[in-house]
mmCIF file of N, CA, C and O in Angstrom:
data_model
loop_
_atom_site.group_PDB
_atom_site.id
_atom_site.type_symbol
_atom_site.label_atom_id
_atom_site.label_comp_id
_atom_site.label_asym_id
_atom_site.label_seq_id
_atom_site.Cartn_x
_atom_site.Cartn_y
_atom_site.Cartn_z
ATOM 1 N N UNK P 161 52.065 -13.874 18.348
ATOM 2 C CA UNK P 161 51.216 -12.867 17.760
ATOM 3 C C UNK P 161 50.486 -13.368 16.520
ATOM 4 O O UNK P 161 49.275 -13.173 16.422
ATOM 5 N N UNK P 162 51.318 -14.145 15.357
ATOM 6 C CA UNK P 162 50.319 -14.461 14.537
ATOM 7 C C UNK P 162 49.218 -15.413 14.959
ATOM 8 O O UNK P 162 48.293 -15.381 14.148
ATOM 9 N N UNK P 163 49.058 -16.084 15.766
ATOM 10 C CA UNK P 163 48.510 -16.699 16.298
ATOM 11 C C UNK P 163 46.916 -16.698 17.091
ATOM 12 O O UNK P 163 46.007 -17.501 17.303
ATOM 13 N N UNK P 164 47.319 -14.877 17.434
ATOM 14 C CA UNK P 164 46.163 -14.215 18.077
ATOM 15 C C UNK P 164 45.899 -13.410 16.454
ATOM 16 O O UNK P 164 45.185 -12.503 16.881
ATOM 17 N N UNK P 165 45.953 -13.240 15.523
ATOM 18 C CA UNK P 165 45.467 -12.670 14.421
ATOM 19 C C UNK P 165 44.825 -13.762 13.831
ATOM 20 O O UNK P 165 43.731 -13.518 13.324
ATOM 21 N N UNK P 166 45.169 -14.701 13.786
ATOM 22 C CA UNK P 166 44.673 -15.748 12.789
ATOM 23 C C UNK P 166 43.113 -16.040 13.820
ATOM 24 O O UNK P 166 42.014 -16.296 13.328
ATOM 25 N N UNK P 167 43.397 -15.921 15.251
ATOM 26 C CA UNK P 167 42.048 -16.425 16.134
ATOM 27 C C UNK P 167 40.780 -15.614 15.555
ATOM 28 O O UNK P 167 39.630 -15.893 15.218
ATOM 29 N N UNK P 168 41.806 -14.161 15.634
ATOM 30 C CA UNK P 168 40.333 -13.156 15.423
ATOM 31 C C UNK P 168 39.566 -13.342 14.190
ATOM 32 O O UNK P 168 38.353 -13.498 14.054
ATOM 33 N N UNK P 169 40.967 -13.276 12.882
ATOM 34 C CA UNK P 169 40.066 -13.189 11.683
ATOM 35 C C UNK P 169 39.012 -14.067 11.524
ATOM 36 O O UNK P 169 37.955 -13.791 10.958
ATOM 37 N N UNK P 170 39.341 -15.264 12.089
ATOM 38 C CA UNK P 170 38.359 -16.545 12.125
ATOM 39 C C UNK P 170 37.194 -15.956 12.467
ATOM 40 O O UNK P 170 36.368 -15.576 11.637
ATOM 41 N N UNK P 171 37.033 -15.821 14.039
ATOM 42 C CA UNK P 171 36.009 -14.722 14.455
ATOM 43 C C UNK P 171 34.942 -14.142 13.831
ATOM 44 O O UNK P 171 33.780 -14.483 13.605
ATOM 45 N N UNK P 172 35.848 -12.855 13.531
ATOM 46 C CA UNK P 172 35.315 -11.870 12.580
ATOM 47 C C UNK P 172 34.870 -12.758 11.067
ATOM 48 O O UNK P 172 33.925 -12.261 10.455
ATOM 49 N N UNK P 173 35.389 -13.788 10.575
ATOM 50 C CA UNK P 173 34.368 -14.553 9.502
ATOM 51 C C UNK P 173 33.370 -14.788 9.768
ATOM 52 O O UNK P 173 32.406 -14.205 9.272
ATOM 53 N N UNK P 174 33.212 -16.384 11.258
ATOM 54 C CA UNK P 174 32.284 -16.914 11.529
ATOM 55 C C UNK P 174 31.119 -15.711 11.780
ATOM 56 O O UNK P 174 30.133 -15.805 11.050
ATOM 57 N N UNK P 175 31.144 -14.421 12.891
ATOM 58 C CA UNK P 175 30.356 -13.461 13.265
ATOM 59 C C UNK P 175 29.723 -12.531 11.889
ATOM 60 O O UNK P 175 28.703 -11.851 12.002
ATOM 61 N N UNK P 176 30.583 -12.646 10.487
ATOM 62 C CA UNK P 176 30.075 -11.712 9.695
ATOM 63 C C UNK P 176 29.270 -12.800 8.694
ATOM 64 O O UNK P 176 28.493 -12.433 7.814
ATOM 65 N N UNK P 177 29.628 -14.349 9.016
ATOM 66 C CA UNK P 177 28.356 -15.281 8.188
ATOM 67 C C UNK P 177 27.275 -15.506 9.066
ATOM 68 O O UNK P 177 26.157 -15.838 8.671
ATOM 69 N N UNK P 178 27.525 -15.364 10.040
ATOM 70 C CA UNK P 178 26.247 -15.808 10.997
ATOM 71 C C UNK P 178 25.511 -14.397 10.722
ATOM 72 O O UNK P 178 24.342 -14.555 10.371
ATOM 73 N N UNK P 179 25.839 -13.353 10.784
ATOM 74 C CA UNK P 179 25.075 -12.112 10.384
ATOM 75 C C UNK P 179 24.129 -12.176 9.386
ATOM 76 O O UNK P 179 22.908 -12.079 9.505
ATOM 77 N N UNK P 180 25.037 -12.415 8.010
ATOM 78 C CA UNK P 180 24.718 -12.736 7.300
ATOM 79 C C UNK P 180 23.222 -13.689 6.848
ATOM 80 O O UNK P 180 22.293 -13.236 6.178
ATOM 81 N N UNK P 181 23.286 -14.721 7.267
ATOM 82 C CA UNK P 181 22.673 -15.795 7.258
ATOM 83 C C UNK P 181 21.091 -15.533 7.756
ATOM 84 O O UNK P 181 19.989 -15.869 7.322
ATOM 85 N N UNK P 182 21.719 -14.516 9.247
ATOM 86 C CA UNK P 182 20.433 -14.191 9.710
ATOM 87 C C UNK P 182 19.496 -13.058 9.475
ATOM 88 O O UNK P 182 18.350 -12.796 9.841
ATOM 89 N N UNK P 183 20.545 -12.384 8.611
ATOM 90 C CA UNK P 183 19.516 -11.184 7.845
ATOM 91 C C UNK P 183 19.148 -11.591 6.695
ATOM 92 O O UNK P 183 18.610 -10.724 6.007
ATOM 93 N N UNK P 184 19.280 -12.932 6.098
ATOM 94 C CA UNK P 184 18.953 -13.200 5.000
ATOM 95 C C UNK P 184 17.321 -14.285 5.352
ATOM 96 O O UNK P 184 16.296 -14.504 4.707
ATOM 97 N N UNK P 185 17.788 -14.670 6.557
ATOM 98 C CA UNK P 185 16.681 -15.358 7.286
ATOM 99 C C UNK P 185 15.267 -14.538 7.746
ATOM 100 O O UNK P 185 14.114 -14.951 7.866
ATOM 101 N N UNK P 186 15.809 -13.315 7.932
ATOM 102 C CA UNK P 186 14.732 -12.326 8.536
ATOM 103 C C UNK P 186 14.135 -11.614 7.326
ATOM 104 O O UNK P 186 13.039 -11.061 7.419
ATOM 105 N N UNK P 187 14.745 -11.617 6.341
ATOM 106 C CA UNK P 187 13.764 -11.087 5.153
ATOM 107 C C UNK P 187 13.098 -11.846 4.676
ATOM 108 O O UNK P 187 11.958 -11.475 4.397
ATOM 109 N N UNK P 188 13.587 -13.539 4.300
ATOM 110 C CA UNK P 188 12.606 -14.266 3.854
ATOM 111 C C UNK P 188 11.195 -14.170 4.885
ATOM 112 O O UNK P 188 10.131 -13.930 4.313
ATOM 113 N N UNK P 189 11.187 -14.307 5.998
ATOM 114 C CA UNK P 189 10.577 -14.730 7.062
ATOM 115 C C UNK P 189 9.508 -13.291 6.476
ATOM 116 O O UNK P 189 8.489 -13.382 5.790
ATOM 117 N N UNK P 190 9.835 -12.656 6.748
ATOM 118 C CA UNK P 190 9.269 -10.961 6.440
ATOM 119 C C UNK P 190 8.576 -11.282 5.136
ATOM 120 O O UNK P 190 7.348 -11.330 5.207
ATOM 121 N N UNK P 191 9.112 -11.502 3.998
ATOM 122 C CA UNK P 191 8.333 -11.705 2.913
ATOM 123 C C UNK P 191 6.957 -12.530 2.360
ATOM 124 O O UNK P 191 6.105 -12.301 1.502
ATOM 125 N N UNK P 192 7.363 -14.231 3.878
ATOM 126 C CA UNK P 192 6.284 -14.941 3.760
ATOM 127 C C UNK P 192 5.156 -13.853 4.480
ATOM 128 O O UNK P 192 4.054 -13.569 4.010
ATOM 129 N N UNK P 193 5.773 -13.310 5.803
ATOM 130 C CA UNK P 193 4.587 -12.926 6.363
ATOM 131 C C UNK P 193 3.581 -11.941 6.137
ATOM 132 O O UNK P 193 2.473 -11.814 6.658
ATOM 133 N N UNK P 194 4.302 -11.107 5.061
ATOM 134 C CA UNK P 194 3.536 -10.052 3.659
ATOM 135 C C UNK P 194 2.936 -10.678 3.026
ATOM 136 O O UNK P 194 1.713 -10.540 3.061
ATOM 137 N N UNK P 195 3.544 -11.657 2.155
ATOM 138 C CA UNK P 195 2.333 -12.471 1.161
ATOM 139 C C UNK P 195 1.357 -13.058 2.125
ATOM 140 O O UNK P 195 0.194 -12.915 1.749
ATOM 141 N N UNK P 196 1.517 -13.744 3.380
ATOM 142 C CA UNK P 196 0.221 -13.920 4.209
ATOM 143 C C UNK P 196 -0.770 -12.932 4.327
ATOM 144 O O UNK P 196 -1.964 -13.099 4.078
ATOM 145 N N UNK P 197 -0.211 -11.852 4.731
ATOM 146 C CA UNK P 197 -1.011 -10.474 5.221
ATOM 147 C C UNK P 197 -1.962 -10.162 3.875
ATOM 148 O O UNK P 197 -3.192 -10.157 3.818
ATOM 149 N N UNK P 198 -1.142 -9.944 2.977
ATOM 150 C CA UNK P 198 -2.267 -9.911 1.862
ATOM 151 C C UNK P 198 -2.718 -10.921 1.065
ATOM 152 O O UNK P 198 -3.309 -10.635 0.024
ATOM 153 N N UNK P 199 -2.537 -12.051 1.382
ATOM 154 C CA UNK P 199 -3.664 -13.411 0.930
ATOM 155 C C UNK P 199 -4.910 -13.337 2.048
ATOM 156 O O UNK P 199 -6.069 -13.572 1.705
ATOM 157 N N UNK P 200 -4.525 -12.965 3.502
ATOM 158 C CA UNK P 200 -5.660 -12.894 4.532
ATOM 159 C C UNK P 200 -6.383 -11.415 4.392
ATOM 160 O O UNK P 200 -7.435 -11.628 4.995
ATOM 161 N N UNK P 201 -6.426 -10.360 4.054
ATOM 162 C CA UNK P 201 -6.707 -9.331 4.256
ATOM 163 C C UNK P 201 -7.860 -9.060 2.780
ATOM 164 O O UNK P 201 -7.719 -9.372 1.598
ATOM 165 N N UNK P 202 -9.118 -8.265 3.596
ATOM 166 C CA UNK P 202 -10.070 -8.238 2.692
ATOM 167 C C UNK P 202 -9.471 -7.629 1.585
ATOM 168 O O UNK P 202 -8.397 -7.030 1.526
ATOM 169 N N UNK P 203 -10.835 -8.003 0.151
ATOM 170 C CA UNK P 203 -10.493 -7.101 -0.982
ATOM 171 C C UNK P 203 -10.995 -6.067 -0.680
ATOM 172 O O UNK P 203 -12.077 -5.871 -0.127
ATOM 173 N N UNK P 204 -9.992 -5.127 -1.141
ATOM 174 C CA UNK P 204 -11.104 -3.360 -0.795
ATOM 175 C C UNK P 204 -12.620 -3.421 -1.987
ATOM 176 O O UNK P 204 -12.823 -4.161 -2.949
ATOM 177 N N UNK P 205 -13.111 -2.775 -1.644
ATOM 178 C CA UNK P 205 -14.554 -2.848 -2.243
ATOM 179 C C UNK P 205 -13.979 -1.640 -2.921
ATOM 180 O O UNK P 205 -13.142 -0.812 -2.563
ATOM 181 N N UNK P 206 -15.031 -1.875 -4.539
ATOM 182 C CA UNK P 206 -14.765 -0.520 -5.300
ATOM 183 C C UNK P 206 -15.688 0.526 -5.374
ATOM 184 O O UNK P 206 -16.797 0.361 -4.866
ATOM 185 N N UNK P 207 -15.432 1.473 -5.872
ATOM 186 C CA UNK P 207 -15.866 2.912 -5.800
ATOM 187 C C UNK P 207 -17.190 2.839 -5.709
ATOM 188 O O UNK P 207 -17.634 2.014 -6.507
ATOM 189 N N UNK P 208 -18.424 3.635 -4.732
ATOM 190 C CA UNK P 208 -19.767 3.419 -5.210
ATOM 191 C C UNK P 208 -19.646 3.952 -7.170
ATOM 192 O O UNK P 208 -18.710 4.483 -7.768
ATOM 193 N N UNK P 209 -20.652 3.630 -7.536
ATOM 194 C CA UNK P 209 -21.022 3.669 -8.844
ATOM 195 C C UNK P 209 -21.610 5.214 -8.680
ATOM 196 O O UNK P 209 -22.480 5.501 -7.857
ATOM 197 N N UNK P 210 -20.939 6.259 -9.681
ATOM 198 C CA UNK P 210 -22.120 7.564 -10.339
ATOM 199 C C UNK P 210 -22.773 7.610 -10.442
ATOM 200 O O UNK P 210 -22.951 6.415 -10.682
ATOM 201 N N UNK P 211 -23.952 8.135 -10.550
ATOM 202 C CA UNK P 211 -25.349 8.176 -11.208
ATOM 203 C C UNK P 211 -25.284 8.740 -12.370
ATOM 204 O O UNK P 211 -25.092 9.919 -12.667
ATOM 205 N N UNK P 212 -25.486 7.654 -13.128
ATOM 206 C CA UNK P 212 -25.626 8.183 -15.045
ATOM 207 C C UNK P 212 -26.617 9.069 -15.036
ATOM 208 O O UNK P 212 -26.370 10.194 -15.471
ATOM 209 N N UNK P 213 -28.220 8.699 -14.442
ATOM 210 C CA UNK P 213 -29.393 9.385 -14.925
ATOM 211 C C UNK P 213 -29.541 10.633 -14.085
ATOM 212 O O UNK P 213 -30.614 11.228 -13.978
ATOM 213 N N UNK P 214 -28.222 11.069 -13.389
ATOM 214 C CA UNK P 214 -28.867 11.953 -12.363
ATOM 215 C C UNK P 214 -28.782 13.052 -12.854
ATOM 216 O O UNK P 214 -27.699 13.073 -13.440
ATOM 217 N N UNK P 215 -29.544 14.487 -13.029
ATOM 218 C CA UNK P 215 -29.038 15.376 -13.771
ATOM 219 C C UNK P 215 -27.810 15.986 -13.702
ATOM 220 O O UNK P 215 -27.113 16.015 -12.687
ATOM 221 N N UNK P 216 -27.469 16.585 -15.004
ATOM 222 C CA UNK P 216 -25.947 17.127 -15.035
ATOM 223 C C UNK P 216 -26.179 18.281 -13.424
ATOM 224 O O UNK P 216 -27.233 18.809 -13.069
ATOM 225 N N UNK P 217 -25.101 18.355 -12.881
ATOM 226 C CA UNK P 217 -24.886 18.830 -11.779
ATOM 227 C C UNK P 217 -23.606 20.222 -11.984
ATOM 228 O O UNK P 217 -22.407 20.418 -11.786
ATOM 229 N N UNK P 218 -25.017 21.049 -12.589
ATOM 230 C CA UNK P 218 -24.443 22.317 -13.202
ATOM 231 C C UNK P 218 -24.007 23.124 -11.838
ATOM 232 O O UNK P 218 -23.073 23.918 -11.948
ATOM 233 N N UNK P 219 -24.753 22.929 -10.323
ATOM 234 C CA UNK P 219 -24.235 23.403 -9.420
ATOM 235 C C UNK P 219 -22.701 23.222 -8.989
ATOM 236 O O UNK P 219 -22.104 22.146 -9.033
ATOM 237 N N UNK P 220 -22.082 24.606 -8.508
ATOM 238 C CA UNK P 220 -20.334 24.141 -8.047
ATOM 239 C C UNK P 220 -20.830 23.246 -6.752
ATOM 240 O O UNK P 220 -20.111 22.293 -6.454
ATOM 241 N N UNK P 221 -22.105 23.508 -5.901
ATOM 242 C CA UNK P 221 -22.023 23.452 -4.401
ATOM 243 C C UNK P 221 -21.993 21.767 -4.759
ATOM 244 O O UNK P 221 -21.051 21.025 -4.480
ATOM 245 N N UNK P 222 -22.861 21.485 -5.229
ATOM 246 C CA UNK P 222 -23.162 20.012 -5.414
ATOM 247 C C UNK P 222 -22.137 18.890 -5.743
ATOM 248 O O UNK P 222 -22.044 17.797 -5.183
ATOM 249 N N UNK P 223 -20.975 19.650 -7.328
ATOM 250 C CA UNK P 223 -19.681 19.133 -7.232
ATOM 251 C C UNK P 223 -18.754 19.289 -6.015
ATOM 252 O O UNK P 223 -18.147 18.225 -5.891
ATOM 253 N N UNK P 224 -18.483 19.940 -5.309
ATOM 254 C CA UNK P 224 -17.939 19.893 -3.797
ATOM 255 C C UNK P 224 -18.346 19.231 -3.220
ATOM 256 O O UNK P 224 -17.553 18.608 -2.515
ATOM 257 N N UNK P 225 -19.738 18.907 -3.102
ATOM 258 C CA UNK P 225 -19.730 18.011 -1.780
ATOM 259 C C UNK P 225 -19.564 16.452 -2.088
ATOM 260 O O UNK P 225 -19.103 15.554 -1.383
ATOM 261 N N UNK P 226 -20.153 16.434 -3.520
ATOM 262 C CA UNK P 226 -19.562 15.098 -3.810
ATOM 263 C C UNK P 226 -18.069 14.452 -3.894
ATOM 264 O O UNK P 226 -17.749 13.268 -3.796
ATOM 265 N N UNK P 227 -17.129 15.783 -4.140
ATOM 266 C CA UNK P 227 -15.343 15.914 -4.363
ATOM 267 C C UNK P 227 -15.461 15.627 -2.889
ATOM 268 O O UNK P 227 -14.972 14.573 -2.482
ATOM 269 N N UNK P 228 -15.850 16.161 -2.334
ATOM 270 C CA UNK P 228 -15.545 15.802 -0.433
ATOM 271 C C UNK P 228 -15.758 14.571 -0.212
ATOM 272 O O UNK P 228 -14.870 13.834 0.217
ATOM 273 N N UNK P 229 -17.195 14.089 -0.521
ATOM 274 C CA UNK P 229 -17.140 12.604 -0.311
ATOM 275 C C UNK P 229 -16.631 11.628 -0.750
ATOM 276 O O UNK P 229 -16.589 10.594 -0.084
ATOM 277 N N UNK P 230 -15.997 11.735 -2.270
ATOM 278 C CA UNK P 230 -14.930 10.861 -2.343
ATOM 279 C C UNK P 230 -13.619 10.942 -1.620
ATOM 280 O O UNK P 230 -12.942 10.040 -1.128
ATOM 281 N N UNK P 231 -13.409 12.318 -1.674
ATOM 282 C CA UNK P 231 -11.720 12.443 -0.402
ATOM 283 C C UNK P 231 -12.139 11.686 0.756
ATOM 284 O O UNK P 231 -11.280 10.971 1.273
ATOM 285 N N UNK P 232 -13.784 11.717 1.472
ATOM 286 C CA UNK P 232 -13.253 11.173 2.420
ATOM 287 C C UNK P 232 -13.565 9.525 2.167
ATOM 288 O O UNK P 232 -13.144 8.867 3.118
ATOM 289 N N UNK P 233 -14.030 8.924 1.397
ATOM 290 C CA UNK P 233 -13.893 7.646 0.512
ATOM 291 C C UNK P 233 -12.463 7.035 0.576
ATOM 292 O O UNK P 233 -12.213 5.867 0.873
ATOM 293 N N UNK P 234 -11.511 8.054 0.234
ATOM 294 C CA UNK P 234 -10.119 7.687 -0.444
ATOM 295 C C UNK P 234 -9.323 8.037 1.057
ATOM 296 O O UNK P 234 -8.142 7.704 1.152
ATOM 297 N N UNK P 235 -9.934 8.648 2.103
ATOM 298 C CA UNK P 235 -9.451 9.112 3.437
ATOM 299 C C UNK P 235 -9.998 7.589 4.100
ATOM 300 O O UNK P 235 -8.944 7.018 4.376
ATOM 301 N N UNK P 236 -10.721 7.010 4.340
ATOM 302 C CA UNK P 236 -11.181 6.037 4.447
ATOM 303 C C UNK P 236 -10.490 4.438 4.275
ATOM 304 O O UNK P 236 -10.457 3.486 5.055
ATOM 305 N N UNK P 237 -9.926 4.641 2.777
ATOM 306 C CA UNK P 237 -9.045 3.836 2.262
ATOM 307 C C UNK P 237 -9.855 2.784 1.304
ATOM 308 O O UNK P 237 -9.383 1.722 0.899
ATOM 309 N N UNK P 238 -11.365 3.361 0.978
ATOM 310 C CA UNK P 238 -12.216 2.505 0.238
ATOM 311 C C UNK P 238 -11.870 2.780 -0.976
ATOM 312 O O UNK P 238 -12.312 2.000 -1.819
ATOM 313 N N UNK P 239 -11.232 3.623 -1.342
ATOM 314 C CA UNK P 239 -10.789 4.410 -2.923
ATOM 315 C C UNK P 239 -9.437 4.208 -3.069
ATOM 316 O O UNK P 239 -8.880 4.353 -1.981
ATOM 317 N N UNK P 240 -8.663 3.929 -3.975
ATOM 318 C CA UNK P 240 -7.683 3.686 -4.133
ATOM 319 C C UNK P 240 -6.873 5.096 -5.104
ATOM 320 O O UNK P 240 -7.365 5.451 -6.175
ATOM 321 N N UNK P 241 -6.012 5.556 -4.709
ATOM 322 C CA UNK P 241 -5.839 6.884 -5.544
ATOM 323 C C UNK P 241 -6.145 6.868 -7.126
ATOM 324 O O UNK P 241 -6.522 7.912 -7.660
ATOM 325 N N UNK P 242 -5.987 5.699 -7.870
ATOM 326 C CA UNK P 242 -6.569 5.754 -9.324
ATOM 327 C C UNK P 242 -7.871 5.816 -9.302
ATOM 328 O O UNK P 242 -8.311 6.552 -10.185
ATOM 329 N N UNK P 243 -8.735 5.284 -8.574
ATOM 330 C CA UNK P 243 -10.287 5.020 -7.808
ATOM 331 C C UNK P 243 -10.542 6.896 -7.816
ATOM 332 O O UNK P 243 -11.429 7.672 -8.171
ATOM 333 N N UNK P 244 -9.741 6.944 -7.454
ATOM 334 C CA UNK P 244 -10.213 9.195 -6.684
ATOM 335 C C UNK P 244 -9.890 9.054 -7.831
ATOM 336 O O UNK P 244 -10.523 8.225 -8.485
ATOM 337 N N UNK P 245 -8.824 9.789 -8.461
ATOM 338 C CA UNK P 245 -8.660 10.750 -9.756
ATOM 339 C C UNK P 245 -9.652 10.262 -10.636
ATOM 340 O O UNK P 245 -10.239 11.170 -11.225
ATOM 341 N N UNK P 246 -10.115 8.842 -10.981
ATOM 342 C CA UNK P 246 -11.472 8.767 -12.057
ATOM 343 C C UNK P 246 -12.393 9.037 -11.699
ATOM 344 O O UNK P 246 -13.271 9.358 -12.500
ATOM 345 N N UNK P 247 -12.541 9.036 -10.844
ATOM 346 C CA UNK P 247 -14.286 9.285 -10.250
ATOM 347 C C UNK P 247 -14.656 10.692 -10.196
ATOM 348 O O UNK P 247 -15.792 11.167 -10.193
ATOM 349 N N UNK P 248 -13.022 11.561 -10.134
ATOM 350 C CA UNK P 248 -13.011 12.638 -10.081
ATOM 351 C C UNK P 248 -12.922 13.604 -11.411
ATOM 352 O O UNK P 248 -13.514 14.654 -11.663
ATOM 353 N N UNK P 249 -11.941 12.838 -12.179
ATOM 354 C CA UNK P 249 -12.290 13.459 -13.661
ATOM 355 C C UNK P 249 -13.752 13.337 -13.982
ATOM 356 O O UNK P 249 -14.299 14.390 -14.310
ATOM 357 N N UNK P 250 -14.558 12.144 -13.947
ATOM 358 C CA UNK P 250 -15.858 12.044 -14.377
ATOM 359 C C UNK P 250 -16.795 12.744 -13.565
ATOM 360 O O UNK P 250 -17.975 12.836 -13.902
ATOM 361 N N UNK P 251 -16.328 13.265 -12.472
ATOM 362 C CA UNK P 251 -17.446 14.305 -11.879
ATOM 363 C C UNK P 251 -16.848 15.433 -12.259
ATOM 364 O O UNK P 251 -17.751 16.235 -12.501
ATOM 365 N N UNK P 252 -15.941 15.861 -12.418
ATOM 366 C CA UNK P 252 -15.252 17.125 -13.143
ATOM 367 C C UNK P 252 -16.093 17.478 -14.893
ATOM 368 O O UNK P 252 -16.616 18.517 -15.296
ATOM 369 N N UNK P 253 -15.911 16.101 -15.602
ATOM 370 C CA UNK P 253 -16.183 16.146 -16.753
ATOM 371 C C UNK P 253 -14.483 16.321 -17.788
ATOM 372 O O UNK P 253 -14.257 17.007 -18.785
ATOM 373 N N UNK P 254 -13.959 15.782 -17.338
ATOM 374 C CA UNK P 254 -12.524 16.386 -17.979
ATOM 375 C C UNK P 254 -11.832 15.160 -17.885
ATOM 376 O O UNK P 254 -10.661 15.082 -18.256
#
C-alpha cells in the first residue's frame, strides 16, 4: 500500500506542474499576442474639430443633433469616451 500512495502523489505532482507550466505558457503567449494586436491595429483618428466661428447655437434642436452625432461617433468607436464627454461639455458650454 505505501507503495501505491507514493505512485500517485508523484502523479498528482508531475500533473499539477505540467498544469502549471502550461497555464503559465498560455498567458505569456496571450500577452505577446495583445501587444501584437495593438502594435498592428490602426490609431483611432481624433474627434472632428468644433467650429469656433460658427454661431453660438442658441437652438436646443441644433445641440441634439450634434449630441447625436457624436454618440454615434463614440457608437462608431471613432470617439473615445473622454473624446464624448469633452466635446460634449464644450457643446453643452459647461
Amino acid at each position: 500500500m505505501p507503495g501505491l500512495l507514493r505512485g500517485v502523489a508523484r502523479t498528482a505532482v508531475v500533473a499539477g506542474t505540467a498544469t502549471a507550466v502550461s497555464n503559465r505558457v498560455s498567458r505569456r503567449q496571450q500577452g505577446r499576442w495583445a501587444a501584437q494586436q495593438e502594435y498592428q491595429a490602426p490609431a483611432p483618428q481624433s474627434a472632428p474639430p468644433v467650429e469656433r466661428n460658427a454661431p453660438p447655437a442658441s437652438d436646443m434642436t441644433s445641440k441634439i443633433e450634434q449630441l447625436k452625432q457624436l454618440g454615434d461617433l463614440k457608437a462608431q468607436g471613432i470617439l473615445t469616451e473622454a473624446e464624448f464627454e469633452d466635446q460634449k461639455r464644450k457643446l453643452l458650454g459647461s
